[in-house]
PDB file of C-alpha atoms and ligand atoms in Angstrom:
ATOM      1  CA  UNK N   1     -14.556 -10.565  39.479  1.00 89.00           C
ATOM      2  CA  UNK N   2     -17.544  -9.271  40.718  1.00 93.00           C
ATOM      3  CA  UNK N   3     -21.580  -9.299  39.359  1.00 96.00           C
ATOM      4  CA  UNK N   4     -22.031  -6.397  36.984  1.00 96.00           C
ATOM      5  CA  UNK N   5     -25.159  -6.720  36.293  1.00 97.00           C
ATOM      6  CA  UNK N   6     -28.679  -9.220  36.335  1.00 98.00           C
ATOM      7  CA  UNK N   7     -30.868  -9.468  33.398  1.00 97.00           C
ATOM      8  CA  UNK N   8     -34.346 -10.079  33.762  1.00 98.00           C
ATOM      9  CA  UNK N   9     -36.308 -10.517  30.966  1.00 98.00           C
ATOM     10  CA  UNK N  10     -39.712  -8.461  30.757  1.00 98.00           C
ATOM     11  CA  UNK N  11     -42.507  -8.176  28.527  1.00 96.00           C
ATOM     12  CA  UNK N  12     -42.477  -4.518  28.510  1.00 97.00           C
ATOM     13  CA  UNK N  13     -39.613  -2.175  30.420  1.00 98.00           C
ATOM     14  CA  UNK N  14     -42.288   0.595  31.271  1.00 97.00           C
ATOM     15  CA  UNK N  15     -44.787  -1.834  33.205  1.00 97.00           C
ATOM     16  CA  UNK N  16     -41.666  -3.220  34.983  1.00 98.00           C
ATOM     17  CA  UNK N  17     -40.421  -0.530  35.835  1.00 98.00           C
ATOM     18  CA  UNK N  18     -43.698   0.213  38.214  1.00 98.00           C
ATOM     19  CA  UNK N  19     -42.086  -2.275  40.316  1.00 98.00           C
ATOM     20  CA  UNK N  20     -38.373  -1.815  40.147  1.00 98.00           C
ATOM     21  CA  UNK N  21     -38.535   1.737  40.150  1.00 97.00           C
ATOM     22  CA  UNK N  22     -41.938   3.023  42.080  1.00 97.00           C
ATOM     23  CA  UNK N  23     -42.463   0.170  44.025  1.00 98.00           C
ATOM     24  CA  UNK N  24     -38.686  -0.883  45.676  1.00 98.00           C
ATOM     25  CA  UNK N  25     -37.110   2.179  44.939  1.00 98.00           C
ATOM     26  CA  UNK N  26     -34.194   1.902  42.223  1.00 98.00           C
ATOM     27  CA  UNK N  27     -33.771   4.869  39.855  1.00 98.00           C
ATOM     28  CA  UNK N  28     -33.872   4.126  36.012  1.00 98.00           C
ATOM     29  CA  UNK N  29     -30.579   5.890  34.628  1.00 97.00           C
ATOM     30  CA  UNK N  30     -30.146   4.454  31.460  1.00 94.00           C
ATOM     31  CA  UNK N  31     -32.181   3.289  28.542  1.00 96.00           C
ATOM     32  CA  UNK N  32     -30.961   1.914  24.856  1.00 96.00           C
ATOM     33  CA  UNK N  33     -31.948  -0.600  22.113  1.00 96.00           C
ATOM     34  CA  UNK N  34     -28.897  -2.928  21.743  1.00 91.00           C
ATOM     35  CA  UNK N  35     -29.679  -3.234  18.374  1.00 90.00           C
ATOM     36  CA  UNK N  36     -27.259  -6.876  17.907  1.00 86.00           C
ATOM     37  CA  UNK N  37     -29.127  -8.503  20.694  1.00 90.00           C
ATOM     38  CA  UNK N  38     -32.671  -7.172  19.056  1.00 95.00           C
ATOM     39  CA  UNK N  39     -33.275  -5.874  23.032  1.00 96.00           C
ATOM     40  CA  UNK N  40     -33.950  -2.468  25.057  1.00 97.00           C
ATOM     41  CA  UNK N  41     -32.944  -2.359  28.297  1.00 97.00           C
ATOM     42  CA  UNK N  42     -32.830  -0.008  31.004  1.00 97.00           C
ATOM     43  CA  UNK N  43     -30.714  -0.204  33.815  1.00 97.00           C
ATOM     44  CA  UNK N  44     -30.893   0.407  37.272  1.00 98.00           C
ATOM     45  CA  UNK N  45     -27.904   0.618  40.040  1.00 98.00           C
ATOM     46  CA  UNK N  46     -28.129  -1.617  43.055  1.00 97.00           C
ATOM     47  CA  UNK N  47     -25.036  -1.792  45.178  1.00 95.00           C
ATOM     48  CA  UNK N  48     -22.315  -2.117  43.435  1.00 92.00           C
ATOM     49  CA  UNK N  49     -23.962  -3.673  40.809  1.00 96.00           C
ATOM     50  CA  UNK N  50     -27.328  -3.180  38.407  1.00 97.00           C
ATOM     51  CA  UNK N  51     -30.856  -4.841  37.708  1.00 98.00           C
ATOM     52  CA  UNK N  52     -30.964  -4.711  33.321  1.00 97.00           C
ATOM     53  CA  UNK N  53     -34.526  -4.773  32.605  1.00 98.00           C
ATOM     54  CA  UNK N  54     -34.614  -6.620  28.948  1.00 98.00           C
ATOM     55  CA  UNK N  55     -37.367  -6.258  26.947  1.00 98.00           C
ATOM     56  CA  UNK N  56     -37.736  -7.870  23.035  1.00 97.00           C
ATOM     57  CA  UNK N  57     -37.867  -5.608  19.951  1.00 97.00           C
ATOM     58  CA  UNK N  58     -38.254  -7.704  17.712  1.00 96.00           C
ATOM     59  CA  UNK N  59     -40.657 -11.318  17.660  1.00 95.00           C
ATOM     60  CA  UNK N  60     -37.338 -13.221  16.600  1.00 95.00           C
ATOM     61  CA  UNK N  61     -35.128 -11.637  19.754  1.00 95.00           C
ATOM     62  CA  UNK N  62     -34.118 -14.294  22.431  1.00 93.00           C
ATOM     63  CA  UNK N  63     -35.454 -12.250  25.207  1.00 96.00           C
ATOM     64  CA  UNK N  64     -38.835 -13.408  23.284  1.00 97.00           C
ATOM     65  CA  UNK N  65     -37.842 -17.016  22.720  1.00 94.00           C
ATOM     66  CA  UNK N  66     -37.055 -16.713  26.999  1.00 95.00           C
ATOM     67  CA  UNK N  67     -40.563 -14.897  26.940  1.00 97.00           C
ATOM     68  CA  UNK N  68     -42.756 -17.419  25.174  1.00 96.00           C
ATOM     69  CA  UNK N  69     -41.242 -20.568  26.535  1.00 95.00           C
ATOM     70  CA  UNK N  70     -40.883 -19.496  30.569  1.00 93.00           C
ATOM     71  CA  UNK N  71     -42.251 -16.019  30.931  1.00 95.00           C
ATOM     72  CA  UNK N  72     -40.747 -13.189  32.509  1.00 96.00           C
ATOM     73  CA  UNK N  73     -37.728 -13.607  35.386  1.00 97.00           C
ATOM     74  CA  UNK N  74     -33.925 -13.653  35.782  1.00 97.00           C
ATOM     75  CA  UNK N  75     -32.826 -14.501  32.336  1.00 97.00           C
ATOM     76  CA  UNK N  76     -28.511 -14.036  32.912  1.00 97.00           C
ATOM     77  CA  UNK N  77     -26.105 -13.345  35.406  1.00 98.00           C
ATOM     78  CA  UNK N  78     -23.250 -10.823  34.103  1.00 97.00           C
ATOM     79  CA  UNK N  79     -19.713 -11.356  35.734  1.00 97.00           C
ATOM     80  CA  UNK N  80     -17.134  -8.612  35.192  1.00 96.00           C
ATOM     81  CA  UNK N  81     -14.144  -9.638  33.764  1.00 96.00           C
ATOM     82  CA  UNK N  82     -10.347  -7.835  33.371  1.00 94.00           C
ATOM     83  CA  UNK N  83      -9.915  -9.513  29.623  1.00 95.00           C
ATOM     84  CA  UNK N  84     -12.855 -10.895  28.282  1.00 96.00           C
ATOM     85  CA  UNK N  85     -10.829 -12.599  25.784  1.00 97.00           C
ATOM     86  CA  UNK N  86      -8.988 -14.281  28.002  1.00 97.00           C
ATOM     87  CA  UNK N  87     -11.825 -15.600  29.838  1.00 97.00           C
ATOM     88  CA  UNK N  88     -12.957 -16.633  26.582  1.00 97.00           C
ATOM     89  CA  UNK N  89     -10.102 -19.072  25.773  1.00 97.00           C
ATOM     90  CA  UNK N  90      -9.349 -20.042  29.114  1.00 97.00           C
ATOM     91  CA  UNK N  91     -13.283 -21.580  29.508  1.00 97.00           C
ATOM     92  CA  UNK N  92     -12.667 -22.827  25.554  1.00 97.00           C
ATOM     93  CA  UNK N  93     -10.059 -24.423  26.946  1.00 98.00           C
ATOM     94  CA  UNK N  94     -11.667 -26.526  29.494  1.00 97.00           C
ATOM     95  CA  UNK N  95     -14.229 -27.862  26.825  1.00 97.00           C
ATOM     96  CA  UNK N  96     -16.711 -25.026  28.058  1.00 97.00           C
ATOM     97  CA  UNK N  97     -19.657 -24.244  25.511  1.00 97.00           C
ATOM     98  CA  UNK N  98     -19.668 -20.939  24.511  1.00 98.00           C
ATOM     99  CA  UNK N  99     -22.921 -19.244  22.559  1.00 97.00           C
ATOM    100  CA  UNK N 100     -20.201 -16.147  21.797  1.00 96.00           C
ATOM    101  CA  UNK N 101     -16.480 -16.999  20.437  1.00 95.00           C
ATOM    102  CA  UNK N 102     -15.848 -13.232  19.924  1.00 96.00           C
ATOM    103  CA  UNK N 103     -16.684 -10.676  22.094  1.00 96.00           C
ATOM    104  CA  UNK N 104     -19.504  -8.647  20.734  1.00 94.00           C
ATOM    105  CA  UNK N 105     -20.599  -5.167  21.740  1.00 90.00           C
ATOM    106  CA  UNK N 106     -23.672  -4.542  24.043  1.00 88.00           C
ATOM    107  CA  UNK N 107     -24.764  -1.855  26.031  1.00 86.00           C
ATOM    108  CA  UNK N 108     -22.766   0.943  26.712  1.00 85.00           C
ATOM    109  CA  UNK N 109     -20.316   0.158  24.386  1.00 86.00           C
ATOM    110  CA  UNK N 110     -18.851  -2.834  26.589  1.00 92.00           C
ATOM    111  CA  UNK N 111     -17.750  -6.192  25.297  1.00 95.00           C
ATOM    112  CA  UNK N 112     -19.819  -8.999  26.290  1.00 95.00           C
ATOM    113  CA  UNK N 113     -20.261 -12.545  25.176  1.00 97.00           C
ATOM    114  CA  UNK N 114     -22.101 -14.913  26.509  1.00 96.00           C
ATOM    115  CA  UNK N 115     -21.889 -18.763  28.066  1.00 98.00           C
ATOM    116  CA  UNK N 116     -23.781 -21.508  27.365  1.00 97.00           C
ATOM    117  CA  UNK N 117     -25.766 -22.878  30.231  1.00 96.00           C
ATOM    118  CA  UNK N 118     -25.047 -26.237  29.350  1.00 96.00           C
ATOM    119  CA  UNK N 119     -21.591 -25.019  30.664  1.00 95.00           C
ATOM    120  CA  UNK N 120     -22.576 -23.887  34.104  1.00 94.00           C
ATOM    121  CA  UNK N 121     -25.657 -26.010  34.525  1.00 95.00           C
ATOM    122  CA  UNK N 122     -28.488 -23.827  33.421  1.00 95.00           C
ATOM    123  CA  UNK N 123     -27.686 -20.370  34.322  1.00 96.00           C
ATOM    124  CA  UNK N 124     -26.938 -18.336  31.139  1.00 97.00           C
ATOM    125  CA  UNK N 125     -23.707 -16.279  31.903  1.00 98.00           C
ATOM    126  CA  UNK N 126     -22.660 -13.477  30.242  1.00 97.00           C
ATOM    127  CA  UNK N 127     -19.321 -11.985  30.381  1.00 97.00           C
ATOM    128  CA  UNK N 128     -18.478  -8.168  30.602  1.00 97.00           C
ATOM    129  CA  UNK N 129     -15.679  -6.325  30.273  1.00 97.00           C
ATOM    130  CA  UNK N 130     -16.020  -2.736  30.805  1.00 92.00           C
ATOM    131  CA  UNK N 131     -12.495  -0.927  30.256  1.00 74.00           C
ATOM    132  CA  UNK N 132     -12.873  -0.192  26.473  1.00 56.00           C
ATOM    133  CA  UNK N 133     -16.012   0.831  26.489  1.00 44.00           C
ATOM    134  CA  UNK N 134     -15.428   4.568  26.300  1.00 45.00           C
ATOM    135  CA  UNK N 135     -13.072   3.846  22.618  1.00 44.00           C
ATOM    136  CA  UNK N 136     -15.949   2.199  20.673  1.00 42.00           C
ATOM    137  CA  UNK N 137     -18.582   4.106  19.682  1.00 39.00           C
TER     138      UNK N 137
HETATM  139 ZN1  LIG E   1     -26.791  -8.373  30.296  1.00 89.45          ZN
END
């Protein structure tokens, strides 16, 4: 396994980006509204991983629940997986609380679903699996 990416939740990608970008020094080189997640993010390469800048579209996303109740800052950790059903079942298995059954699609077409932090003792984990990304559209 290995970190794909780190969400951080943001009030607005643009004004974060003066940071992330102009500031530190990451490039920006890829921005899109996940339209099931009611986010835009923009992602940025670090390593051998990436900083996803979240940022609400709509008043009843989570990324503004996260907003309103703690502000802006790392919001979930996303761990690569081979078969993200799989991983699904086997956590089920132990009596792990999942917020996603199913794998859903997020950005750039790849499967995610995502961990309860109840489960991992308050870090909301989201899992990724990359491979079929390129068959969905
Ligand atoms: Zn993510």
């Amino acid at each position: 396994m290995k970190i794909n990416h780190l969400g951080i939740a943001t009030n607005g990608i643009e004004n974060a980006l003066k940071f992330w970008e102009d500031a530190l020094g990451l490039e920006n080189v890829h921005t899109e509204v996940v339209e099931d997640q009611k986010v835009r993010v923009a992602m940025l390469p670090i390593g051998e991983s990436r900083v996803e800048l979240l940022e609400p579209t709509s008043d009843d996303s989570p990324i503004s629940k996260f907003l309103e109740k703690r502000g802006g800052g790392i919001h979930h950790i996303a761990v690569e997986v081979e078969d993200i059903v799989a991983s699904l079942a086997r956590l089920k298995a132990q009596g792990m609380q999942l917020i996603d059954e199913e794998p859903r699609i997020g950005a750039e077409g790849c499967l995610v679903a995502f961990v309860h932090p109840k489960a991992s003792g308050g870090v909301l984990l989201e899992l990724v699996q990359t491979e079929q990304g390129s068959a969905t559209s």
